[in-house]
PDB file of C-alpha atoms in Angstrom:
ATOM      1  CA  MET A   1      87.267 143.195  70.365  1.00  0.00           C
ATOM      2  CA  ARG A   2      87.742 140.791  73.278  1.00  0.00           C
ATOM      3  CA  MET A   3      88.070 137.178  72.284  1.00  0.00           C
ATOM      4  CA  GLN A   4      88.179 134.172  74.532  1.00  0.00           C
ATOM      5  CA  SER A   5      91.384 132.168  74.482  1.00  0.00           C
ATOM      6  CA  LEU A   6      90.690 128.772  72.964  1.00  0.00           C
ATOM      7  CA  PRO A   7      92.678 125.547  73.058  1.00  0.00           C
ATOM      8  CA  CYS A   8      95.232 125.329  70.256  1.00  0.00           C
ATOM      9  CA  SER A   9      93.413 122.325  68.828  1.00  0.00           C
ATOM     10  CA  VAL A  10      90.320 124.468  68.267  1.00  0.00           C
ATOM     11  CA  ARG A  11      91.561 127.951  67.409  1.00  0.00           C
ATOM     12  CA  ASN A  12      91.199 128.808  63.709  1.00  0.00           C
ATOM     13  CA  THR A  13      90.683 125.185  62.715  1.00  0.00           C
ATOM     14  CA  ASP A  14      88.181 126.092  60.030  1.00  0.00           C
ATOM     15  CA  CYS A  15      90.252 128.925  58.537  1.00  0.00           C
ATOM     16  CA  ASP A  16      92.513 126.759  56.402  1.00  0.00           C
ATOM     17  CA  VAL A  17      90.172 126.744  53.414  1.00  0.00           C
ATOM     18  CA  HIS A  18      92.773 127.669  50.810  1.00  0.00           C
ATOM     19  CA  SER A  19      95.328 124.949  51.545  1.00  0.00           C
ATOM     20  CA  SER A  20      96.367 122.556  48.803  1.00  0.00           C
ATOM     21  CA  ASP A  21      94.493 119.688  50.454  1.00  0.00           C
ATOM     22  CA  GLY A  22      91.153 121.496  50.786  1.00  0.00           C
ATOM     23  CA  CYS A  23      88.900 122.636  53.581  1.00  0.00           C
ATOM     24  CA  ALA A  24      89.669 121.691  57.195  1.00  0.00           C
ATOM     25  CA  VAL A  25      86.024 120.770  57.781  1.00  0.00           C
ATOM     26  CA  THR A  26      85.927 118.516  54.710  1.00  0.00           C
ATOM     27  CA  ARG A  27      89.225 116.889  55.706  1.00  0.00           C
ATOM     28  CA  GLY A  28      87.756 116.084  59.125  1.00  0.00           C
ATOM     29  CA  ASP A  29      90.250 118.281  60.987  1.00  0.00           C
ATOM     30  CA  VAL A  30      87.481 120.144  62.837  1.00  0.00           C
ATOM     31  CA  ASP A  31      85.829 118.578  65.874  1.00  0.00           C
ATOM     32  CA  LEU A  32      82.241 119.289  64.890  1.00  0.00           C
ATOM     33  CA  ALA A  33      80.907 117.731  68.102  1.00  0.00           C
ATOM     34  CA  TRP A  34      82.892 120.296  70.093  1.00  0.00           C
ATOM     35  CA  TYR A  35      81.172 123.097  68.184  1.00  0.00           C
ATOM     36  CA  ALA A  36      77.747 121.428  68.395  1.00  0.00           C
ATOM     37  CA  ALA A  37      78.049 121.425  72.171  1.00  0.00           C
ATOM     38  CA  ARG A  38      78.545 125.201  72.135  1.00  0.00           C
ATOM     39  CA  ASP A  39      76.617 126.689  69.208  1.00  0.00           C
ATOM     40  CA  LYS A  40      72.967 125.904  70.006  1.00  0.00           C
ATOM     41  CA  VAL A  41      71.955 129.541  70.347  1.00  0.00           C
ATOM     42  CA  TRP A  42      73.424 130.265  66.908  1.00  0.00           C
ATOM     43  CA  ARG A  43      71.775 127.193  65.338  1.00  0.00           C
ATOM     44  CA  ASP A  44      68.462 128.345  66.811  1.00  0.00           C
ATOM     45  CA  LEU A  45      68.951 131.704  65.062  1.00  0.00           C
ATOM     46  CA  GLY A  46      69.439 129.888  61.767  1.00  0.00           C
ATOM     47  CA  LEU A  47      73.093 130.789  61.228  1.00  0.00           C
ATOM     48  CA  ALA A  48      75.159 128.726  58.810  1.00  0.00           C
ATOM     49  CA  ALA A  49      77.932 126.533  60.211  1.00  0.00           C
ATOM     50  CA  PRO A  50      80.849 128.850  59.270  1.00  0.00           C
ATOM     51  CA  ALA A  51      79.175 131.759  61.073  1.00  0.00           C
ATOM     52  CA  ARG A  52      78.451 129.601  64.120  1.00  0.00           C
ATOM     53  CA  ARG A  53      82.079 128.427  64.262  1.00  0.00           C
ATOM     54  CA  ALA A  54      83.321 132.007  63.901  1.00  0.00           C
ATOM     55  CA  LEU A  55      81.280 133.149  66.898  1.00  0.00           C
ATOM     56  CA  VAL A  56      82.308 130.158  69.003  1.00  0.00           C
ATOM     57  CA  ASN A  57      85.979 130.673  68.046  1.00  0.00           C
ATOM     58  CA  ALA A  58      85.649 134.269  69.216  1.00  0.00           C
ATOM     59  CA  GLY A  59      84.234 133.081  72.535  1.00  0.00           C
ATOM     60  CA  ILE A  60      80.816 134.562  71.792  1.00  0.00           C
ATOM     61  CA  LEU A  61      78.412 131.909  73.033  1.00  0.00           C
ATOM     62  CA  GLU A  62      75.335 133.959  73.962  1.00  0.00           C
ATOM     63  CA  THR A  63      73.345 136.700  72.253  1.00  0.00           C
ATOM     64  CA  ALA A  64      73.905 139.001  75.259  1.00  0.00           C
ATOM     65  CA  GLN A  65      77.642 139.010  74.506  1.00  0.00           C
ATOM     66  CA  LEU A  66      77.005 140.609  71.105  1.00  0.00           C
ATOM     67  CA  ARG A  67      76.156 143.942  72.737  1.00  0.00           C
ATOM     68  CA  ASP A  68      79.924 144.381  73.244  1.00  0.00           C
ATOM     69  CA  TYR A  69      80.488 144.306  69.469  1.00  0.00           C
ATOM     70  CA  THR A  70      79.622 146.425  66.458  1.00  0.00           C
ATOM     71  CA  ALA A  71      78.479 145.011  63.123  1.00  0.00           C
ATOM     72  CA  GLU A  72      81.886 145.862  61.666  1.00  0.00           C
ATOM     73  CA  GLN A  73      83.689 143.857  64.358  1.00  0.00           C
ATOM     74  CA  ILE A  74      81.455 140.832  63.846  1.00  0.00           C
ATOM     75  CA  LEU A  75      81.817 141.035  60.055  1.00  0.00           C
ATOM     76  CA  ALA A  76      85.599 140.983  60.515  1.00  0.00           C
ATOM     77  CA  LEU A  77      85.415 137.448  61.949  1.00  0.00           C
ATOM     78  CA  HIS A  78      86.353 134.774  59.433  1.00  0.00           C
ATOM     79  CA  GLY A  79      83.163 132.887  58.636  1.00  0.00           C
ATOM     80  CA  ILE A  80      80.723 135.736  59.217  1.00  0.00           C
ATOM     81  CA  GLY A  81      79.134 137.088  56.074  1.00  0.00           C
ATOM     82  CA  LYS A  82      76.480 139.605  55.264  1.00  0.00           C
ATOM     83  CA  THR A  83      73.802 136.899  55.352  1.00  0.00           C
ATOM     84  CA  ALA A  84      74.470 136.255  59.053  1.00  0.00           C
ATOM     85  CA  LEU A  85      74.242 139.909  60.010  1.00  0.00           C
ATOM     86  CA  PRO A  86      70.421 140.332  59.901  1.00  0.00           C
ATOM     87  CA  ALA A  87      69.991 137.559  62.490  1.00  0.00           C
ATOM     88  CA  LEU A  88      72.667 139.070  64.745  1.00  0.00           C
ATOM     89  CA  ALA A  89      71.827 142.775  64.293  1.00  0.00           C
ATOM     90  CA  PRO A  90      69.161 143.005  67.033  1.00  0.00           C
ATOM     91  CA  TYR A  91      71.740 141.909  69.602  1.00  0.00           C
ATOM     92  CA  LEU A  92      74.712 144.045  68.510  1.00  0.00           C
ATOM     93  CA  GLY A  93      75.992 147.050  70.383  1.00  0.00           C
ATOM     94  CA  PRO A  94      75.890 150.643  69.165  1.00  0.00           C
ATOM     95  CA  ARG A  95      77.333 151.403  65.779  1.00  0.00           C
TER      96      ARG A  95
END
């Protein structure tokens, strides 16, 4: 799976959900405006915020990019769950 290189301040910022001081999003450690500027296509598909952040973190910003991925690869991204898959399935590559 090819992933875009992201600035250190952005990469995996929402993955620290099991730390002793709680979720990175709740703590305010995630620049939500940065994601909002990039995740419109995923918001329009009705994806939840963790799924949108997972796709943006992976550098997947357009539905056309999903054809390079299988469902298994997308499900492996932290933040993508089985509820996001039906919205993404029409755009995914061959299984």
